[in-house]
mmCIF file of C-alpha atoms in Angstrom:
data_model
loop_
_atom_site.group_PDB
_atom_site.id
_atom_site.type_symbol
_atom_site.label_atom_id
_atom_site.label_comp_id
_atom_site.label_asym_id
_atom_site.label_seq_id
_atom_site.Cartn_x
_atom_site.Cartn_y
_atom_site.Cartn_z
ATOM 1 C CA MET A 7 13.614 -12.620 17.350
ATOM 2 C CA THR A 8 10.341 -11.130 16.196
ATOM 3 C CA ASN A 9 10.039 -7.380 16.582
ATOM 4 C CA ASN A 10 6.333 -7.011 15.917
ATOM 5 C CA HIS A 11 5.271 -3.401 16.249
ATOM 6 C CA HIS A 12 2.176 -2.972 14.143
ATOM 7 C CA ASP A 13 -1.039 -1.462 15.434
ATOM 8 C CA PRO A 14 -3.869 -3.650 16.785
ATOM 9 C CA ALA A 15 -6.227 -2.122 14.202
ATOM 10 C CA TYR A 16 -4.732 -4.362 11.514
ATOM 11 C CA LYS A 17 -5.904 -7.383 13.451
ATOM 12 C CA ARG A 18 -9.346 -5.812 13.761
ATOM 13 C CA PHE A 19 -9.440 -5.360 9.986
ATOM 14 C CA PHE A 20 -8.852 -9.055 9.443
ATOM 15 C CA SER A 21 -11.378 -9.941 12.105
ATOM 16 C CA GLN A 22 -14.000 -8.873 9.547
ATOM 17 C CA PRO A 23 -15.315 -11.660 7.254
ATOM 18 C CA VAL A 24 -15.302 -9.404 4.185
ATOM 19 C CA MET A 25 -11.551 -8.805 4.559
ATOM 20 C CA ILE A 26 -10.796 -12.530 4.783
ATOM 21 C CA LYS A 27 -12.954 -13.172 1.728
ATOM 22 C CA ASP A 28 -11.159 -10.428 -0.249
ATOM 23 C CA LEU A 29 -7.778 -11.768 0.833
ATOM 24 C CA LEU A 30 -8.580 -15.304 -0.344
ATOM 25 C CA VAL A 31 -10.312 -14.317 -3.589
ATOM 26 C CA GLU A 32 -7.857 -11.652 -4.748
ATOM 27 C CA TYR A 33 -4.512 -12.698 -3.325
ATOM 28 C CA VAL A 34 -4.790 -16.478 -3.045
ATOM 29 C CA GLY A 35 -6.999 -16.787 -6.098
ATOM 30 C CA GLU A 36 -6.530 -20.525 -6.710
ATOM 31 C CA ASP A 37 -9.297 -22.641 -8.227
ATOM 32 C CA TRP A 38 -10.296 -24.256 -4.934
ATOM 33 C CA VAL A 39 -11.153 -20.819 -3.511
ATOM 34 C CA LYS A 40 -14.151 -20.712 -5.877
ATOM 35 C CA GLU A 41 -15.570 -23.748 -4.082
ATOM 36 C CA LEU A 42 -15.663 -22.058 -0.660
ATOM 37 C CA ASP A 43 -18.980 -21.011 0.884
ATOM 38 C CA PHE A 44 -18.039 -17.597 2.254
ATOM 39 C CA SER A 45 -21.401 -17.224 3.973
ATOM 40 C CA THR A 46 -20.091 -19.781 6.501
ATOM 41 C CA LEU A 47 -16.937 -17.871 7.493
ATOM 42 C CA GLU A 48 -16.417 -18.171 11.255
ATOM 43 C CA LYS A 49 -13.639 -16.646 13.348
ATOM 44 C CA GLN A 50 -12.090 -19.163 15.738
ATOM 45 C CA ASN A 51 -10.491 -18.736 19.123
ATOM 46 C CA GLY A 52 -6.812 -18.018 18.501
ATOM 47 C CA SER A 53 -5.720 -17.821 22.139
ATOM 48 C CA TYR A 54 -5.381 -21.576 22.628
ATOM 49 C CA ALA A 55 -2.098 -23.055 23.811
ATOM 50 C CA ALA A 56 -0.715 -19.677 24.907
ATOM 51 C CA ASP A 57 0.914 -21.358 27.904
ATOM 52 C CA ASP A 58 2.452 -24.034 25.679
ATOM 53 C CA TYR A 59 4.416 -21.719 23.445
ATOM 54 C CA ARG A 60 4.077 -17.938 23.477
ATOM 55 C CA ASP A 61 1.413 -15.255 23.468
ATOM 56 C CA ARG A 62 0.516 -14.737 19.844
ATOM 57 C CA HIS A 63 -1.309 -11.434 19.476
ATOM 58 C CA ASP A 64 -0.975 -11.303 15.723
ATOM 59 C CA ASP A 65 -2.511 -14.555 14.543
ATOM 60 C CA LEU A 66 -6.080 -15.106 13.388
ATOM 61 C CA ILE A 67 -7.853 -18.363 12.684
ATOM 62 C CA TRP A 68 -10.925 -18.656 10.485
ATOM 63 C CA ARG A 69 -12.838 -21.604 9.147
ATOM 64 C CA VAL A 70 -15.085 -21.827 6.099
ATOM 65 C CA ARG A 71 -17.124 -24.585 4.494
ATOM 66 C CA TRP A 72 -15.500 -26.371 1.568
ATOM 67 C CA GLY A 73 -18.135 -28.792 0.349
ATOM 68 C CA LYS A 74 -19.240 -30.858 3.335
ATOM 69 C CA GLU A 75 -16.052 -30.226 5.293
ATOM 70 C CA TRP A 76 -14.367 -27.254 6.986
ATOM 71 C CA LEU A 77 -11.216 -25.550 5.720
ATOM 72 C CA TYR A 78 -9.197 -23.586 8.268
ATOM 73 C CA VAL A 79 -7.247 -20.435 7.395
ATOM 74 C CA TYR A 80 -4.392 -19.618 9.764
ATOM 75 C CA LEU A 81 -3.443 -15.978 9.160
ATOM 76 C CA LEU A 82 -0.302 -14.664 10.859
ATOM 77 C CA LEU A 83 0.129 -10.872 10.714
ATOM 78 C CA GLU A 84 3.868 -10.285 10.528
ATOM 79 C CA PHE A 85 5.063 -6.685 10.804
ATOM 80 C CA GLN A 86 8.643 -6.836 11.930
ATOM 81 C CA SER A 87 11.823 -4.961 11.134
ATOM 82 C CA ASP A 88 13.969 -8.098 11.063
ATOM 83 C CA ILE A 89 12.809 -10.891 8.753
ATOM 84 C CA ASP A 90 12.549 -14.207 10.595
ATOM 85 C CA GLN A 91 14.583 -16.703 8.559
ATOM 86 C CA PHE A 92 12.960 -19.551 10.492
ATOM 87 C CA MET A 93 9.368 -18.490 9.976
ATOM 88 C CA ALA A 94 8.614 -21.929 8.483
ATOM 89 C CA VAL A 95 9.555 -23.500 11.834
ATOM 90 C CA ARG A 96 7.281 -21.114 13.710
ATOM 91 C CA MET A 97 4.382 -21.829 11.369
ATOM 92 C CA MET A 98 4.911 -25.573 11.693
ATOM 93 C CA THR A 99 4.757 -25.193 15.478
ATOM 94 C CA TYR A 100 1.606 -23.077 15.340
ATOM 95 C CA LEU A 101 -0.125 -25.556 13.031
ATOM 96 C CA GLY A 102 0.807 -28.407 15.345
ATOM 97 C CA LEU A 103 -0.768 -26.571 18.284
ATOM 98 C CA LEU A 104 -3.861 -25.832 16.202
ATOM 99 C CA TYR A 105 -4.238 -29.479 15.250
ATOM 100 C CA GLN A 106 -3.821 -30.531 18.885
ATOM 101 C CA ASP A 107 -6.616 -28.153 19.818
ATOM 102 C CA LEU A 108 -8.887 -29.419 17.017
ATOM 103 C CA ILE A 109 -8.297 -33.015 18.137
ATOM 104 C CA ALA A 110 -9.130 -32.096 21.733
ATOM 105 C CA GLN A 111 -12.366 -30.448 20.599
ATOM 106 C CA GLY A 112 -13.273 -33.306 18.265
ATOM 107 C CA LYS A 113 -13.327 -31.002 15.238
ATOM 108 C CA LEU A 114 -12.314 -33.636 12.693
ATOM 109 C CA THR A 115 -13.653 -34.448 9.229
ATOM 110 C CA SER A 116 -16.570 -36.831 8.738
ATOM 111 C CA ASP A 117 -14.156 -39.765 8.369
ATOM 112 C CA GLY A 118 -12.083 -38.837 11.417
ATOM 113 C CA ARG A 119 -9.221 -37.026 9.679
ATOM 114 C CA LEU A 120 -7.668 -33.651 10.448
ATOM 115 C CA PRO A 121 -9.166 -30.771 8.451
ATOM 116 C CA PRO A 122 -7.010 -28.942 5.882
ATOM 117 C CA VAL A 123 -5.356 -25.686 6.968
ATOM 118 C CA LEU A 124 -4.049 -22.852 4.773
ATOM 119 C CA PRO A 125 -1.165 -21.137 6.641
ATOM 120 C CA VAL A 126 -0.682 -17.524 5.483
ATOM 121 C CA VAL A 127 1.928 -14.958 6.539
ATOM 122 C CA LEU A 128 0.884 -11.389 5.751
ATOM 123 C CA TYR A 129 3.955 -9.148 5.831
ATOM 124 C CA ASN A 130 4.287 -5.404 5.272
ATOM 125 C CA GLY A 131 7.900 -4.617 6.142
ATOM 126 C CA GLN A 132 10.008 -2.255 4.050
ATOM 127 C CA ARG A 133 12.416 -4.943 2.840
ATOM 128 C CA ARG A 134 11.134 -7.703 0.607
ATOM 129 C CA TRP A 135 10.636 -11.021 2.374
ATOM 130 C CA SER A 136 13.622 -13.330 1.918
ATOM 131 C CA ALA A 137 12.982 -16.166 4.384
ATOM 132 C CA ALA A 138 12.219 -19.710 3.256
ATOM 133 C CA THR A 139 8.527 -20.539 2.905
ATOM 134 C CA ASP A 140 9.173 -24.296 3.036
ATOM 135 C CA ILE A 141 10.555 -26.136 6.073
ATOM 136 C CA ASP A 142 12.372 -28.563 3.754
ATOM 137 C CA SER A 143 14.841 -25.926 2.582
ATOM 138 C CA LEU A 144 15.895 -25.193 6.168
ATOM 139 C CA ILE A 145 17.006 -28.750 6.947
ATOM 140 C CA GLU A 146 20.438 -30.098 6.035
ATOM 141 C CA ARG A 147 20.487 -32.780 3.338
ATOM 142 C CA ILE A 148 21.565 -36.205 4.567
ATOM 143 C CA PRO A 149 22.074 -39.118 2.158
ATOM 144 C CA GLY A 150 20.367 -42.407 2.786
ATOM 145 C CA GLY A 151 17.063 -43.416 4.259
ATOM 146 C CA LEU A 152 16.962 -40.594 6.818
ATOM 147 C CA SER A 153 15.613 -38.248 4.150
ATOM 148 C CA ALA A 154 12.318 -40.135 4.289
ATOM 149 C CA TYR A 155 11.696 -38.598 7.727
ATOM 150 C CA ARG A 156 12.117 -34.976 6.725
ATOM 151 C CA PRO A 157 9.041 -32.926 7.729
ATOM 152 C CA GLN A 158 6.960 -31.290 5.032
ATOM 153 C CA MET A 159 5.225 -27.953 5.570
ATOM 154 C CA ARG A 160 5.052 -24.713 3.664
ATOM 155 C CA TYR A 161 3.159 -21.486 4.193
ATOM 156 C CA MET A 162 1.749 -18.939 1.764
ATOM 157 C CA LEU A 163 3.550 -15.590 1.871
ATOM 158 C CA LEU A 164 1.684 -12.371 1.082
ATOM 159 C CA ASP A 165 4.279 -9.577 0.989
ATOM 160 C CA GLU A 166 2.337 -6.312 0.637
ATOM 161 C CA GLY A 167 5.157 -4.348 -0.943
ATOM 162 C CA ALA A 168 5.899 -7.070 -3.493
ATOM 163 C CA LEU A 169 2.217 -7.447 -4.361
ATOM 164 C CA LEU A 170 1.787 -3.704 -4.914
ATOM 165 C CA SER A 171 4.965 -3.486 -7.011
ATOM 166 C CA LYS A 172 3.428 -5.920 -9.500
ATOM 167 C CA ASP A 173 0.200 -3.940 -9.731
ATOM 168 C CA ASN A 174 0.467 -0.891 -11.993
ATOM 169 C CA SER A 175 -3.274 -0.243 -12.098
ATOM 170 C CA PRO A 176 -4.482 2.878 -10.253
ATOM 171 C CA GLU A 177 -7.887 1.261 -9.714
ATOM 172 C CA LEU A 178 -8.771 -0.320 -6.381
ATOM 173 C CA HIS A 179 -9.803 -3.966 -6.636
ATOM 174 C CA SER A 180 -11.040 -4.678 -3.124
ATOM 175 C CA LEU A 181 -11.043 -3.513 0.488
ATOM 176 C CA VAL A 182 -7.810 -5.395 1.138
ATOM 177 C CA HIS A 183 -6.178 -3.751 -1.878
ATOM 178 C CA ALA A 184 -7.352 -0.365 -0.575
ATOM 179 C CA LEU A 185 -5.826 -1.112 2.830
ATOM 180 C CA PHE A 186 -2.497 -2.075 1.248
ATOM 181 C CA ARG A 187 -2.518 1.056 -0.919
ATOM 182 C CA LEU A 188 -3.292 3.287 2.074
ATOM 183 C CA GLU A 189 -0.525 1.558 4.032
ATOM 184 C CA HIS A 190 1.968 2.572 1.340
ATOM 185 C CA SER A 191 0.531 5.993 0.401
ATOM 186 C CA ARG A 192 3.018 8.831 0.593
ATOM 187 C CA THR A 193 1.131 11.902 -0.653
ATOM 188 C CA PRO A 194 -2.118 13.681 0.316
ATOM 189 C CA ASP A 195 -3.568 13.077 -3.158
ATOM 190 C CA ASP A 196 -2.992 9.312 -2.967
ATOM 191 C CA MET A 197 -4.620 9.064 0.425
ATOM 192 C CA ARG A 198 -7.623 11.196 -0.398
ATOM 193 C CA SER A 199 -8.324 9.318 -3.640
ATOM 194 C CA ILE A 200 -8.428 5.983 -1.790
ATOM 195 C CA VAL A 201 -10.551 7.369 1.052
ATOM 196 C CA ALA A 202 -13.032 8.823 -1.443
ATOM 197 C CA THR A 203 -13.387 5.436 -3.158
ATOM 198 C CA LEU A 204 -13.894 3.650 0.165
ATOM 199 C CA SER A 205 -16.591 6.161 1.103
ATOM 200 C CA LYS A 206 -18.492 5.247 -2.062
ATOM 201 C CA TRP A 207 -18.038 1.509 -1.560
ATOM 202 C CA LEU A 208 -19.015 1.277 2.102
ATOM 203 C CA VAL A 209 -22.521 2.716 2.172
ATOM 204 C CA LYS A 210 -24.647 -0.198 3.395
ATOM 205 C CA PRO A 211 -25.667 -0.355 7.080
ATOM 206 C CA GLU A 212 -23.948 -3.727 7.554
ATOM 207 C CA GLN A 213 -20.681 -2.143 6.326
ATOM 208 C CA ARG A 214 -20.641 0.383 9.154
ATOM 209 C CA PRO A 215 -18.093 -1.548 11.309
ATOM 210 C CA ILE A 216 -15.454 -1.825 8.566
ATOM 211 C CA ARG A 217 -16.110 1.776 7.502
ATOM 212 C CA ARG A 218 -15.483 2.894 11.072
ATOM 213 C CA GLU A 219 -12.308 0.787 11.295
ATOM 214 C CA PHE A 220 -10.862 2.526 8.229
ATOM 215 C CA ALA A 221 -11.768 5.995 9.592
ATOM 216 C CA ILE A 222 -10.169 5.386 12.987
ATOM 217 C CA TRP A 223 -7.094 3.637 11.564
ATOM 218 C CA ILE A 224 -6.356 6.493 9.143
ATOM 219 C CA GLN A 225 -6.465 9.024 11.974
ATOM 220 C CA ARG A 226 -4.797 7.053 14.773
ATOM 221 C CA VAL A 227 -2.157 5.273 12.709
ATOM 222 C CA LEU A 228 -1.656 6.500 9.153
ATOM 223 C CA LEU A 229 -1.622 10.249 9.865
ATOM 224 C CA ARG A 230 0.722 9.763 12.811
ATOM 225 C CA ARG A 231 3.481 8.429 10.593
ATOM 226 C CA LYS A 232 6.100 10.412 8.753
ATOM 227 C CA PRO A 233 5.829 12.502 6.658
ATOM 228 C CA PHE A 234 2.296 13.234 7.901
ATOM 229 C CA ALA A 235 3.043 13.198 11.635
ATOM 230 C CA ASP A 236 5.098 16.396 11.624
ATOM 231 C CA SER A 237 2.284 18.476 10.148
ATOM 232 C CA LYS A 238 0.272 20.651 12.543
ATOM 233 C CA LEU A 239 -2.756 20.448 10.285
ATOM 234 C CA PHE A 240 -4.069 17.170 11.645
ATOM 235 C CA ASP A 241 -4.694 18.070 15.269
ATOM 236 C CA TRP A 242 -8.415 17.517 14.815
ATOM 237 C CA GLU A 243 -11.011 15.974 17.009
ATOM 238 C CA GLU A 244 -11.333 12.314 16.078
ATOM 239 C CA VAL A 245 -14.257 11.422 13.821
ATOM 240 C CA GLN A 246 -15.870 8.052 13.245
ATOM 241 C CA ASP A 247 -16.799 8.220 9.565
ATOM 242 C CA LEU A 248 -14.844 8.007 6.318
ATOM 243 C CA GLU A 249 -16.805 10.826 4.695
ATOM 244 C CA GLU A 250 -15.742 13.194 7.467
ATOM 245 C CA VAL A 251 -12.145 12.047 7.096
ATOM 246 C CA ASN A 252 -12.347 12.717 3.358
ATOM 247 C CA GLU A 253 -13.769 16.202 3.951
ATOM 248 C CA MET A 254 -11.023 17.033 6.430
ATOM 249 C CA LEU A 255 -8.347 15.873 4.013
ATOM 250 C CA ALA A 256 -9.891 18.037 1.277
ATOM 251 C CA GLU A 257 -10.068 21.094 3.546
ATOM 252 C CA ARG A 258 -6.432 20.795 4.527
ATOM 253 C CA MET A 259 -4.993 19.696 1.192
ATOM 254 C CA ASN A 260 -3.819 23.107 -0.021
ATOM 255 C CA GLU A 261 -2.544 24.112 3.419
ATOM 256 C CA TRP A 262 -0.723 20.809 3.775
ATOM 257 C CA GLU A 263 1.109 21.098 0.457
ATOM 258 C CA ARG A 264 1.899 24.768 1.133
ATOM 259 C CA GLU A 265 3.350 23.840 4.537
ATOM 260 C CA TRP A 266 5.495 21.103 3.007
ATOM 261 C CA LYS A 267 6.728 23.376 0.227
ATOM 262 C CA GLN A 268 7.715 26.047 2.725
ATOM 263 C CA GLU A 269 9.825 23.496 4.557
ATOM 264 C CA GLY A 270 11.191 22.100 1.312
ATOM 265 C CA ARG A 271 9.757 18.625 1.928
ATOM 266 C CA LEU A 272 7.938 17.998 -1.321
ATOM 267 C CA GLU A 273 10.608 19.405 -3.600
ATOM 268 C CA GLY A 274 13.429 18.084 -1.471
ATOM 269 C CA ARG A 275 12.071 14.567 -1.425
ATOM 270 C CA GLN A 276 11.364 14.406 -5.170
ATOM 271 C CA GLU A 277 14.606 16.127 -6.204
ATOM 272 C CA GLY A 278 16.609 14.037 -3.759
ATOM 273 C CA LEU A 279 15.329 10.784 -5.190
ATOM 274 C CA LEU A 280 15.915 11.834 -8.789
ATOM 275 C CA ALA A 281 19.310 13.326 -8.034
ATOM 276 C CA GLY A 282 20.499 10.336 -6.043
ATOM 277 C CA GLU A 283 19.544 6.688 -5.868
ATOM 278 C CA GLY A 284 16.212 7.138 -7.628
ATOM 279 C CA LYS A 285 17.881 8.718 -10.651
ATOM 280 C CA SER A 286 20.499 5.972 -10.699
ATOM 281 C CA LEU A 287 17.810 3.305 -10.610
ATOM 282 C CA LEU A 288 15.872 4.864 -13.499
ATOM 283 C CA LEU A 289 19.050 5.141 -15.551
ATOM 284 C CA LEU A 290 19.919 1.471 -14.951
ATOM 285 C CA LEU A 291 16.375 0.412 -15.820
ATOM 286 C CA GLU A 292 16.550 2.353 -19.086
ATOM 287 C CA GLN A 293 19.921 0.854 -20.003
ATOM 288 C CA LYS A 294 18.855 -2.719 -19.254
ATOM 289 C CA PHE A 295 15.178 -2.780 -20.283
ATOM 290 C CA GLY A 296 14.677 0.260 -22.506
ATOM 291 C CA LYS A 297 13.376 3.779 -21.958
ATOM 292 C CA GLU A 298 9.706 2.920 -22.442
ATOM 293 C CA ALA A 299 9.778 0.196 -19.802
ATOM 294 C CA ALA A 300 11.660 2.435 -17.358
ATOM 295 C CA GLU A 301 9.166 5.290 -17.762
ATOM 296 C CA GLN A 302 6.301 3.014 -16.728
ATOM 297 C CA TYR A 303 7.929 2.627 -13.334
ATOM 298 C CA ARG A 304 9.022 6.259 -12.860
ATOM 299 C CA PRO A 305 6.019 7.214 -10.646
ATOM 300 C CA ARG A 306 6.674 4.279 -8.353
ATOM 301 C CA VAL A 307 10.387 5.101 -8.080
ATOM 302 C CA GLU A 308 9.662 8.765 -7.333
ATOM 303 C CA GLN A 309 7.294 7.820 -4.502
ATOM 304 C CA ALA A 310 9.399 5.037 -2.972
ATOM 305 C CA ASP A 311 11.383 5.444 0.218
ATOM 306 C CA GLU A 312 15.150 4.977 0.441
ATOM 307 C CA PRO A 313 15.212 1.327 1.707
ATOM 308 C CA THR A 314 12.882 0.245 -1.087
ATOM 309 C CA ILE A 315 15.000 1.917 -3.784
ATOM 310 C CA GLN A 316 18.120 0.300 -2.349
ATOM 311 C CA GLN A 317 16.460 -3.109 -2.570
ATOM 312 C CA TRP A 318 15.458 -2.456 -6.206
ATOM 313 C CA LEU A 319 19.059 -1.477 -6.995
ATOM 314 C CA ILE A 320 20.145 -4.862 -5.636
ATOM 315 C CA ASN A 321 17.430 -6.706 -7.556
ATOM 316 C CA ILE A 322 18.415 -5.181 -10.897
ATOM 317 C CA LEU A 323 21.792 -6.907 -10.794
ATOM 318 C CA THR A 324 20.261 -10.364 -11.312
ATOM 319 C CA ALA A 325 16.843 -9.553 -12.786
ATOM 320 C CA ASN A 326 15.992 -10.924 -16.225
ATOM 321 C CA SER A 327 12.900 -8.742 -16.553
ATOM 322 C CA ILE A 328 11.827 -5.385 -15.182
ATOM 323 C CA GLU A 329 9.043 -7.101 -13.224
ATOM 324 C CA GLU A 330 11.674 -9.071 -11.274
ATOM 325 C CA VAL A 331 13.296 -5.807 -10.155
ATOM 326 C CA PHE A 332 10.060 -4.704 -8.443
ATOM 327 C CA ARG A 333 9.029 -8.105 -7.080
#
């Protein structure tokens, strides 16, 4: 059963054309993406067929011109504590409902065919995604001619944590990358650096809506999570601009770190990781892949939370490269 608990702001982020463009260009990145006319991006009504299946508050449907035809992008925002092993079945159902709706509206290609759809699951849970992305692997094998009737459908998985673990560069590549990095930031310095970059990027008048979304999301969501939520330094009046958020972070930076040190949070967290599972992970990485390779991942290990480190400890048992450990 899905236990979706993420904030509505994430859906608002991906209701902005620039975020969909960044997602396709940076994280899909296949050759056909270069052929899309992003000036034609249109958000579609995603509330169809609610009575037929279930209310889906976390799906978004976009369409964009691909030559003379339309390509549809079905984006499902999946933020759940328990990974759905039958996600491929859900996506197949959703796509079927979408196609029924397109048929009813007469939105077919010029030769009367169904338009292509890219199904994407965007996931940001702590554990790495382990469910099948292809419906075929969920169906029992039966010898004989029955195999010819097996359904075919797969979705594209974008697992935020796995994507960030493969990216060692401190530079921000896009607005989507900045969102993912903010989502996983654990220190005041990390957050402020990203906010400062966003403030420089989003200066044009037409960028005001996405700039405002970032400002509100940081205050209403990000700073209300642990370890930030327990601090008394963020009881400010809500602001609507990233520059003001950046200034407030700067003003409170020294006080914040002093407060954490007094309570033993900064030292306790870092020493705890190195003394326990984090230290064990670094030692295993050094033994298996060499000291130099292990040191490259030390900052990531020191900033990771306990569930993530536990998953990496499991991965190292079968990994043939250090990149596979952090996938």
